[in-house]
Coordinates of C-alpha atoms and ligand atoms in Angstrom, one line a residue:
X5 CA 18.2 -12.3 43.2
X6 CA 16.1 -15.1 43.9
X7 CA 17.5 -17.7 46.0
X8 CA 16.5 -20.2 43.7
X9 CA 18.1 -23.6 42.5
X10 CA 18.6 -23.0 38.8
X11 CA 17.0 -25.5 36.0
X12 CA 19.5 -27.3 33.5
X13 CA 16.8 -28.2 31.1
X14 CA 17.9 -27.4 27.2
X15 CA 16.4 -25.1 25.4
X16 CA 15.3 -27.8 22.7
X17 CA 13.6 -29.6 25.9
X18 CA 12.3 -26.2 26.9
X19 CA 10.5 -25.9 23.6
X20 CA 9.0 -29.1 23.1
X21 CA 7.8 -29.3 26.7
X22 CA 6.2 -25.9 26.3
X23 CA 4.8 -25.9 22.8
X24 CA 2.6 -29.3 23.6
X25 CA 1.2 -27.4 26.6
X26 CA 0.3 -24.3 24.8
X27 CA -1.2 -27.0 22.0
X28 CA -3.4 -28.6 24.7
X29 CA -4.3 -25.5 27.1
X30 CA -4.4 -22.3 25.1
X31 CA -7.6 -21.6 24.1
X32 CA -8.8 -17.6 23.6
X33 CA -12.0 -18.2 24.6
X34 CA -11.9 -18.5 28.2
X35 CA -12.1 -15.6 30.3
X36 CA -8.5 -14.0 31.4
X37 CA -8.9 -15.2 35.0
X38 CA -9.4 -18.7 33.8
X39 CA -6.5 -18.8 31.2
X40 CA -4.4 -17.0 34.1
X41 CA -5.3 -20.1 36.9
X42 CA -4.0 -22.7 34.2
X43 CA -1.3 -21.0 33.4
X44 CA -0.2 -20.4 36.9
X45 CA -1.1 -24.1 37.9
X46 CA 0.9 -24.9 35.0
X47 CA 4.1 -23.3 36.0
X48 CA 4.3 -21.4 33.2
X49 CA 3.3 -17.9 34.4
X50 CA 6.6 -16.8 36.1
X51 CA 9.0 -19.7 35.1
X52 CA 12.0 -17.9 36.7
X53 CA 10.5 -18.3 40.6
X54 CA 11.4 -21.2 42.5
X55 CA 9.3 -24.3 41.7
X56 CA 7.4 -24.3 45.4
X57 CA 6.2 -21.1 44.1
X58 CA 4.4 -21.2 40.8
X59 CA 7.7 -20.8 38.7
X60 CA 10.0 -23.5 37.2
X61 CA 13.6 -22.2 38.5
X62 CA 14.4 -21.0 35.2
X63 CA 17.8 -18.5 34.7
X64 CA 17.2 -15.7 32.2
X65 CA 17.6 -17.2 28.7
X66 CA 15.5 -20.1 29.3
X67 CA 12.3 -17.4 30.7
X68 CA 13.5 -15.3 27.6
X69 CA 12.8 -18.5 25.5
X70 CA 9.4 -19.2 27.2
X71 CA 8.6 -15.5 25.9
X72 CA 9.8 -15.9 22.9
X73 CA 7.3 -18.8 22.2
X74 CA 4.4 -17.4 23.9
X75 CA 4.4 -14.5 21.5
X76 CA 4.9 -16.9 18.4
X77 CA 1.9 -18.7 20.0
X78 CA 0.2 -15.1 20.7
X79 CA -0.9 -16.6 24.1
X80 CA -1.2 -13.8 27.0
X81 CA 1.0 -14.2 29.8
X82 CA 1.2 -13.4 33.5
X83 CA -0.1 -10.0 34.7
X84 CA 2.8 -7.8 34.6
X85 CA 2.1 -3.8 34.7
X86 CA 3.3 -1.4 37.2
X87 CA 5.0 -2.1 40.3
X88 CA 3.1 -5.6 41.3
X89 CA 6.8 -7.1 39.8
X90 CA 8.2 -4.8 43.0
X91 CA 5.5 -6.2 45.8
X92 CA 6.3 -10.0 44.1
X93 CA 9.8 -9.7 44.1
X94 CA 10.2 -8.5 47.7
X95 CA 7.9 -10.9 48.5
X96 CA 9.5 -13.6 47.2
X97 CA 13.0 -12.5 48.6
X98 CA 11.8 -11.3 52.4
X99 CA 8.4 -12.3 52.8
X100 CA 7.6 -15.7 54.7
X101 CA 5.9 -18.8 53.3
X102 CA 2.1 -17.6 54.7
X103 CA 2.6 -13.8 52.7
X104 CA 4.3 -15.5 49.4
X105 CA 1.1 -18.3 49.5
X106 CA -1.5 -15.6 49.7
X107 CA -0.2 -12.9 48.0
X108 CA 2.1 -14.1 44.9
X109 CA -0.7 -16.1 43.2
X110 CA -3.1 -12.9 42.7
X111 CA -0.4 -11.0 41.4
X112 CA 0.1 -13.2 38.2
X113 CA -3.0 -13.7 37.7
X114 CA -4.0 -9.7 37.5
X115 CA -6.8 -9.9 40.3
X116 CA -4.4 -7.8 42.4
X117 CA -2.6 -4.4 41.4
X118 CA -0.2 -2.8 43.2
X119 CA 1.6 0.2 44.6
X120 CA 4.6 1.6 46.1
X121 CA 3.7 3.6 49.1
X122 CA 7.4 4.7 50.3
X123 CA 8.2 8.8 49.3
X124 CA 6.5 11.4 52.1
X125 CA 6.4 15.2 52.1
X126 CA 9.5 15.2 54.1
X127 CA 11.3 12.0 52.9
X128 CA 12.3 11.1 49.3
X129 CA 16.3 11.0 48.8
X130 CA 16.0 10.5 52.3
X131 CA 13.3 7.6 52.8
X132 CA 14.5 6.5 56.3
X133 CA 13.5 9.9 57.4
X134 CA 9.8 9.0 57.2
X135 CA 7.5 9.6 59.6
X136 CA 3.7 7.7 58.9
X137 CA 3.4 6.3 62.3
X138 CA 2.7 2.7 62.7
X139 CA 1.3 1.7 66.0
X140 CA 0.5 -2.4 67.0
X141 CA -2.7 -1.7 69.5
X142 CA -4.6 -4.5 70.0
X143 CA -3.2 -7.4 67.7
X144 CA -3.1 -5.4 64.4
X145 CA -0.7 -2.3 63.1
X146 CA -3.1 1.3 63.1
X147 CA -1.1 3.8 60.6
X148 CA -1.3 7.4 60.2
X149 CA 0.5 9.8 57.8
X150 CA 0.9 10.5 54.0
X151 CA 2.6 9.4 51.2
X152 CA 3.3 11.3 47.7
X153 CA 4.3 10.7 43.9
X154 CA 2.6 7.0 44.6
X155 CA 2.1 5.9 41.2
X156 CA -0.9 3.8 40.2
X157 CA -2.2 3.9 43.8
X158 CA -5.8 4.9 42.3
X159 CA -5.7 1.6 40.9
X160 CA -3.9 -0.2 43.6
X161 CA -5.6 -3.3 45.7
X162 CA -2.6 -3.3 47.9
X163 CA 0.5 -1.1 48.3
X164 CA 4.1 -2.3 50.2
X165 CA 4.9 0.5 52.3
X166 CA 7.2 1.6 55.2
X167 CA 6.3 3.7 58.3
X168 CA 8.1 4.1 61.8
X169 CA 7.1 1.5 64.4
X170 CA 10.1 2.5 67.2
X171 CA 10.9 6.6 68.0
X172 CA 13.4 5.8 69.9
X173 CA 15.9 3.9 67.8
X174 CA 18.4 5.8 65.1
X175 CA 16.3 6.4 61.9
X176 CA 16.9 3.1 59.9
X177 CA 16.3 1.0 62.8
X178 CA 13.2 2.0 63.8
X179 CA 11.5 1.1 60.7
X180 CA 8.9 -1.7 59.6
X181 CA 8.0 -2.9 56.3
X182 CA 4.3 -3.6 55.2
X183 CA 1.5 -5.0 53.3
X184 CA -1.4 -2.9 53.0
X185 CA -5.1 -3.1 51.5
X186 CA -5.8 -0.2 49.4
X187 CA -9.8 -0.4 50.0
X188 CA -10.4 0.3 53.1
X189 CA -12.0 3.5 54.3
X190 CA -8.8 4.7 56.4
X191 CA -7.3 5.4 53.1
X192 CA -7.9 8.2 50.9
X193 CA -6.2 8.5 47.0
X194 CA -6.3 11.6 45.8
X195 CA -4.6 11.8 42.4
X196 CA -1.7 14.5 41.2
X197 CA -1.5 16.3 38.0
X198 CA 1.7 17.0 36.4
X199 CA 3.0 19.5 34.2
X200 CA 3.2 17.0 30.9
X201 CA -0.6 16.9 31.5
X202 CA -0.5 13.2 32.5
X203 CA -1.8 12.0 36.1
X204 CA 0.1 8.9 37.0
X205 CA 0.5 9.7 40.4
X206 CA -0.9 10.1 44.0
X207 CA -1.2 11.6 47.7
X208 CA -1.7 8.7 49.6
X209 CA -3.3 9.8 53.4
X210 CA -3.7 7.0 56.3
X211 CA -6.2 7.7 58.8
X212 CA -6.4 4.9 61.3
X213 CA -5.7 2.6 58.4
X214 CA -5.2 -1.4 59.8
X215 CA -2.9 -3.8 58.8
X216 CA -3.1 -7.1 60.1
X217 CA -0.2 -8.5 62.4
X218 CA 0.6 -11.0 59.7
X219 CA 1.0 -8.4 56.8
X220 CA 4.5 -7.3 58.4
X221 CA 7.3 -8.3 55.7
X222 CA 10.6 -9.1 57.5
X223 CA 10.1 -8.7 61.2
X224 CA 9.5 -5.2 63.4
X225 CA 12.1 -2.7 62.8
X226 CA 14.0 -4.9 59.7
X227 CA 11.7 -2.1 57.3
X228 CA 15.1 -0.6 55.9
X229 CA 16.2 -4.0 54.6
X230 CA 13.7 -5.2 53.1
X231 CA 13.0 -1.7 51.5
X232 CA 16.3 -1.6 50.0
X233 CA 15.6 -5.1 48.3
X234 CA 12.9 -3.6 46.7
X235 CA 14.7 -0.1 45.5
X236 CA 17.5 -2.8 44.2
X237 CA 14.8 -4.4 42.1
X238 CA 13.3 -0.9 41.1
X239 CA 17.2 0.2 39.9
X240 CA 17.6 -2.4 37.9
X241 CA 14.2 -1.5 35.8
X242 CA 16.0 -2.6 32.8
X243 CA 15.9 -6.3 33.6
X244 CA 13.2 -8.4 31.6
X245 CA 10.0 -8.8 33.4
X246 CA 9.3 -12.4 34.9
X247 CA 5.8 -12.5 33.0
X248 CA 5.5 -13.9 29.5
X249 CA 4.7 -11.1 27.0
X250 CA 2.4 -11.5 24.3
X251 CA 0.9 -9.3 21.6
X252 CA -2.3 -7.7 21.9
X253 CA -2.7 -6.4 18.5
X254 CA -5.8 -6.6 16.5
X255 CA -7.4 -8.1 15.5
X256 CA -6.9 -11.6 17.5
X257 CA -10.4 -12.3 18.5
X258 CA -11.4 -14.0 21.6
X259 CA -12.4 -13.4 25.7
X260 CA -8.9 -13.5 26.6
X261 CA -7.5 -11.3 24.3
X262 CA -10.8 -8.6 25.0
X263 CA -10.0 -8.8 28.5
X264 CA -6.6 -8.4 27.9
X265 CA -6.8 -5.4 26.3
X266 CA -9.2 -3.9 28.5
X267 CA -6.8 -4.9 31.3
X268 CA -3.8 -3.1 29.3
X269 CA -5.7 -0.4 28.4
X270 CA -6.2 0.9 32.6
X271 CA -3.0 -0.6 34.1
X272 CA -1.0 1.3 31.5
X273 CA -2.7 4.2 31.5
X274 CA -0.1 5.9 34.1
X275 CA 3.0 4.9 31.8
X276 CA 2.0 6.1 28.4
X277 CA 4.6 8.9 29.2
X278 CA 7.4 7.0 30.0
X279 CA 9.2 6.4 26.7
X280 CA 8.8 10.0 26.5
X281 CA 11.1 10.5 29.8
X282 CA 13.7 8.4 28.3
X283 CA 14.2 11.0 25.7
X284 CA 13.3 8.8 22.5
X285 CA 16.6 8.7 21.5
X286 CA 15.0 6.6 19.1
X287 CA 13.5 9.2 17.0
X288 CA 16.4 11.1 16.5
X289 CA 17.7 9.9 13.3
X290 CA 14.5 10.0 11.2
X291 CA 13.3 13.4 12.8
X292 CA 17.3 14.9 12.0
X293 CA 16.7 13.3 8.2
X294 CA 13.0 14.1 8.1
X295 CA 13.9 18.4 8.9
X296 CA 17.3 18.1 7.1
X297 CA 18.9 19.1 10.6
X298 CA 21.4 16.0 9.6
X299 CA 23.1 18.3 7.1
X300 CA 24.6 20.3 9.7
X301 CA 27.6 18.8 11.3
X302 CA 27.1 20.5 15.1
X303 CA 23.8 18.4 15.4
X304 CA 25.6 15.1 13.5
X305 CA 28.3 15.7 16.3
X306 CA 25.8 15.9 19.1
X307 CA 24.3 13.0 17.6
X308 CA 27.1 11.0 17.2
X309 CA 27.6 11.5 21.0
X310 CA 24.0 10.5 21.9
X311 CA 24.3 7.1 20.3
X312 CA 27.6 6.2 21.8
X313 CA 26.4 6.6 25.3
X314 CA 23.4 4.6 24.3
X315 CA 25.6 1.9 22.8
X316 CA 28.1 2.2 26.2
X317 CA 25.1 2.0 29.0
X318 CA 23.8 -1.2 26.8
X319 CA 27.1 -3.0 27.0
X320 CA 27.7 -1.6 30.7
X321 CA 24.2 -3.2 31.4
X322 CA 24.9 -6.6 29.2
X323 CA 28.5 -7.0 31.9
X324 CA 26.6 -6.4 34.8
X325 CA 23.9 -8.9 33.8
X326 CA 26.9 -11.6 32.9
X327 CA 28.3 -10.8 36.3
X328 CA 25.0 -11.4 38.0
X329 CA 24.8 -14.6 36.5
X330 CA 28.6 -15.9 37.3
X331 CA 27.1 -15.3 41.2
X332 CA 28.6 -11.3 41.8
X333 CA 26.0 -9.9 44.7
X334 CA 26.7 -6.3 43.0
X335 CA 22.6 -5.8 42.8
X336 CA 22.6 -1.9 43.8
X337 CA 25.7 -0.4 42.2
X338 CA 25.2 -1.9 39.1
X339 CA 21.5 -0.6 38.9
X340 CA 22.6 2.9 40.2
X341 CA 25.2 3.1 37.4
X342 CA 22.7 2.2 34.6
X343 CA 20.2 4.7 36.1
X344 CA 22.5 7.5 36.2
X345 CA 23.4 6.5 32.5
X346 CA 19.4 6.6 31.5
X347 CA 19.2 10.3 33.2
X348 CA 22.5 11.1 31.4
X349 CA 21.4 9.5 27.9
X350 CA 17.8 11.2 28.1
X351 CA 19.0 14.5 28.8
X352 CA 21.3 14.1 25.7
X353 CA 18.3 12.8 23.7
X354 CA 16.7 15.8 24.7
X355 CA 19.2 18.1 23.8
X356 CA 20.0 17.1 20.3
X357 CA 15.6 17.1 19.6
X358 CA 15.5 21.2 20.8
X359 CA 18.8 21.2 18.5
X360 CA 16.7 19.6 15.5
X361 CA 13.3 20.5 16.3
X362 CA 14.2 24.5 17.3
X363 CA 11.4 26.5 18.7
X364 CA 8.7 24.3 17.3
X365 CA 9.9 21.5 19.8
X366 CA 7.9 24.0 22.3
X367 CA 4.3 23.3 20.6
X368 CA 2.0 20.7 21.2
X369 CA -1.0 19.4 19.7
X370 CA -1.7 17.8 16.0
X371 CA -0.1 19.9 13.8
X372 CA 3.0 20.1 15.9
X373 CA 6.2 18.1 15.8
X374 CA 5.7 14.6 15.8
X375 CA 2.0 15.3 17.3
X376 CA 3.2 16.9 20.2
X377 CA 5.6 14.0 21.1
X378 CA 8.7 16.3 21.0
X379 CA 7.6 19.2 23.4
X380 CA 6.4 16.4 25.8
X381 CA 9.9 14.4 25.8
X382 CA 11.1 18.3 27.1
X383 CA 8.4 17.9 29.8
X384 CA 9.3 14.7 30.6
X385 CA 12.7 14.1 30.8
X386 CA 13.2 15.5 33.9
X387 CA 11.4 12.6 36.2
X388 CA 13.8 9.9 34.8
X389 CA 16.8 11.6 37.0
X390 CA 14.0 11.9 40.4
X391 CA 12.1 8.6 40.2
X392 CA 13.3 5.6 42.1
X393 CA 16.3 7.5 43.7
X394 CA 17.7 10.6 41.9
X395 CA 21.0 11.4 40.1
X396 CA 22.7 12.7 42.8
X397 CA 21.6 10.0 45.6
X398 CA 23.1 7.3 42.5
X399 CA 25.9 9.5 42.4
X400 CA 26.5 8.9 46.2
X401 CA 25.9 5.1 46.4
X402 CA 28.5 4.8 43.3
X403 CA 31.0 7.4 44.9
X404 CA 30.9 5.0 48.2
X405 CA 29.8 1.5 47.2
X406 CA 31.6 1.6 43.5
X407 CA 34.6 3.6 44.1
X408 CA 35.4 3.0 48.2
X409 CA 35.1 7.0 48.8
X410 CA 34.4 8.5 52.3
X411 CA 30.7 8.3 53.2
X412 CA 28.8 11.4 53.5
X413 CA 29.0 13.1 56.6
X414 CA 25.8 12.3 59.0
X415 CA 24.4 14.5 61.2
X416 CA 21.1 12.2 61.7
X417 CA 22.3 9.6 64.3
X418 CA 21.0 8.8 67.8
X419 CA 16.8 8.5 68.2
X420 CA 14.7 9.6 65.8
X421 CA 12.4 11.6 67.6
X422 CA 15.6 14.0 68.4
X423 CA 17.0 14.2 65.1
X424 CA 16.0 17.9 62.8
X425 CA 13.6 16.7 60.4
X426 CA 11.3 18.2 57.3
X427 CA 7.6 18.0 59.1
Ligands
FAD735 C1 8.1 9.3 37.6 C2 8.2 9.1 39.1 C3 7.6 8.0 39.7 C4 7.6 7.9 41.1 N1 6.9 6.8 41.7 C5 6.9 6.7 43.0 C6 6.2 5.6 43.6 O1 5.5 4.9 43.0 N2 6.2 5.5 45.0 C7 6.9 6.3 45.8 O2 7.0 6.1 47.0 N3 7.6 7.4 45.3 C8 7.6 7.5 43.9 N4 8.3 8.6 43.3 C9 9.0 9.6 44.2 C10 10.5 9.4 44.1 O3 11.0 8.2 44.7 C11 11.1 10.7 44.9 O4 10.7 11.8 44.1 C12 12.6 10.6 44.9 O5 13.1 9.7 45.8 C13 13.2 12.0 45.3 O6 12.6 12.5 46.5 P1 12.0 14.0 46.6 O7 11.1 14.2 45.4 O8 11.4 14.1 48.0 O9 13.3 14.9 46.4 P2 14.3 15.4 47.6 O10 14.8 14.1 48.3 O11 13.7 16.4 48.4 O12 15.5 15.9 46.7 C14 15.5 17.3 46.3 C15 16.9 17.5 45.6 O13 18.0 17.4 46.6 C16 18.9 16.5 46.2 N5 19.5 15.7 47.3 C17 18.7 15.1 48.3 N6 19.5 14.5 49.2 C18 20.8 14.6 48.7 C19 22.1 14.1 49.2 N7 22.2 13.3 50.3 N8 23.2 14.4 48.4 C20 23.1 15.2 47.3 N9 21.9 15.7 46.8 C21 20.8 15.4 47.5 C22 18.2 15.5 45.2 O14 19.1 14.9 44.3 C23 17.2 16.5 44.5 O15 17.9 17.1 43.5 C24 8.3 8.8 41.9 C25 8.9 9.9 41.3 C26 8.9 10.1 39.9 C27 9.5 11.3 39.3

């Protein structure tokens, strides 16, 4: 959570205040960076940040509010795709006042995307057993190793990333967090193709890559805390986004709103897939009505069960949000909980469309079930219980943060460099 002192404006106030801005500063014929630079000098870009930092100290229902009226308006908001709300958030929470000047500003505005640069061949579940090397040699950090599943980084500027700065110390210790540029020749993209035919992700290799001594987020060998804050942020995935939505449908005419879409059409690009992972629970009903699979009472049953832990994991998620707000720190549990429940709910989703769907639910293509849309929720289902932390790591925090259970037993203290590792 942002340490942040909260406005007490009224939502009447809110409005007014708001709608006579939009009145004298919205205009869709500027260009997008222009429109973006008076939004953000106006405060109204990422209202819930603190006010020394282009925001306006807003709690949840007041930024809901300020979306609400920017889509009435259909005025574009704040760059928000992929993981730049990750890098701004982190930044925001453990970055000092220099990174959060030069880096925050370029994140709303869309000049800068981003990337997460944490998984390796040998460390996922297991991050703090990473082993890019980060060396400081004269003044600046030089890094080598690799990275993997990084998603976006072919269209990443910069990427926050964690490698080992100290050998020596026990494996969370002796790790630093960072701010790297993504265009510099000591790194090389190279992107990944997965089975549901998309390519969101990459293998990220640093070869003599440079950071600057001032792009080190948190102090040497404080990496694990600060990468934790991020994975909070990244667990809670459900929460709204800090940038004002707005709709890009045709056909609103106007610089902005070309640039817009042109802007929506690459960042998004990776993500197409992702309702698919979720299971589209949300098709369910017309696709059991639409095959007359609703007649039979094994699939109503199965049905019946899918809905109910979709109605459960939104009223779980509404109590942790209420507790957030009434000051409970419970950030990670309550975001490991609601991902396990995603994982559980899409797997359920995905069962009842091979129970409605049959065989065909295999096909893809045109003249397949819902244009191939059914056999690539199958394909993609799986990822939602591996990305940011998988089923069985949630199942761990909750088993020791949630419920006060032994911890797992560790067999990975004392220095790094002697610890049995995955090279
Ligand atoms: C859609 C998607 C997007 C992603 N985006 C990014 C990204 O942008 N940046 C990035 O850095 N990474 C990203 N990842 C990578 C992701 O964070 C890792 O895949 C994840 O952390 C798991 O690591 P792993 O793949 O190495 O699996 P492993 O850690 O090797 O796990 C293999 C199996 O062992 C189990 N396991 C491991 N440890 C334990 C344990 N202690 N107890 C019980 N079971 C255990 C796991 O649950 C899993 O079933 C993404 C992954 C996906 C699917």
């Amino acid at each position: 959570m942002i340490d942040n002192q909260e406005s007490t404006l009224s939502v009447e106030t809110i409005r007014i205040e708001l709608e006579q801005w939009l009145d004298e500063n919205w205009c869709p014929d500027r260009s997008l960076l222009e429109w973006r630079n008076i939004l953000v000098d106006g405060g109204w870009a990422a209202t819930e940040w603190p006010v020394e930092y282009y925001g306006r100290g807003y709690n949840r229902e007041q930024t809901a509010l300020v979306f609400e009226i920017f889509r009435e308006k259909g005025a574009v908001g704040a760059a928000s795709i992929g993981p730049r709300r990750l890098a701004s958030e982190t930044i925001l929470a453990m970055g000092n006042d220099e990174q959060k000047r030069r880096y925050l500003r370029p994140i709303l505005t869309g000049e800068h995307a981003w990337c997460q640069l944490f998984s390796e061949p040998g460390s996922g579940s297991d991050l703090a057993g990473l082993s890019t090397k980060a060396e400081f040699i004269d003044g600046r950090w030089i890094l080598n190793g690799q990275k993997v599943w990084n998603t976006s980084a072919h269209h990443a500027d910069y990427g926050i990333l964690v490698a080992r700065t100290d050998w020596d110390k026990p494996k969370h210790q002796g790790i630093s967090y960072f701010l790297i540029d993504m265009r510099q020749p000591g790194v090389e993209v190279r992107p990944l193709k997965q089975m549901n035919g998309h390519a969101s992700f990459n293998e990220v290799f640093m070869t003599n890559a440079v950071i600057p001594a001032e792009d080190l987020v948190g102090g040497e060998g404080n990496g694990w805390a600060v990468a934790t804050t991020t994975l909070s942020y990244e667990r809670r995935g459900a929460a709204p986004s800090l940038s004002a939505k707005s709709s890009t449908k045709s056909p609103q005419k106007g610089q902005v709103y070309d640039e817009y879409r042109s802007e929506l059409e690459v960042a998004n690009e990776p993500y197409t897939w992702y309702p698919q992972r979720q299971g589209r629970p949300d098709l369910v009903m017309s696709r059991a009505r639409q095959t007359g699979a609703i007649a039979d009472s094994v699939v109503r049953q199965e049905m019946a069960k899918l809905f109910c832990m979709s109605k459960g994991a939104m009223l779980a998620s509404q109590s942790a949000e209420s507790k957030r707000k009434s000051g409970s720190n419970e950030i990670v549990p309550a975001g490991s909980i609601g991902k396990l429940a995603a994982s559980v709910i899409a797997r359920q989703a995905a069962h009842v469309h091979t129970m409605i769907t049959g065989c065909d639910a295999m096909l893809s293509g045109p003249d397949s079930a819902e244009e191939g849309m059914i056999a690539e929720v199958l394909i993609s289902v799986p990822a939602i219980s591996i990305a940011g932390g998988t089923d069985e790591i949630q199942r761990n925090i909750i088993s020791e943060r949630v419920l006060g259970m032994p911890k797992e037993q560790r067999s990975d203290t004392g220095p790094f460099r002697d610890i049995k590792r995955n090279t």
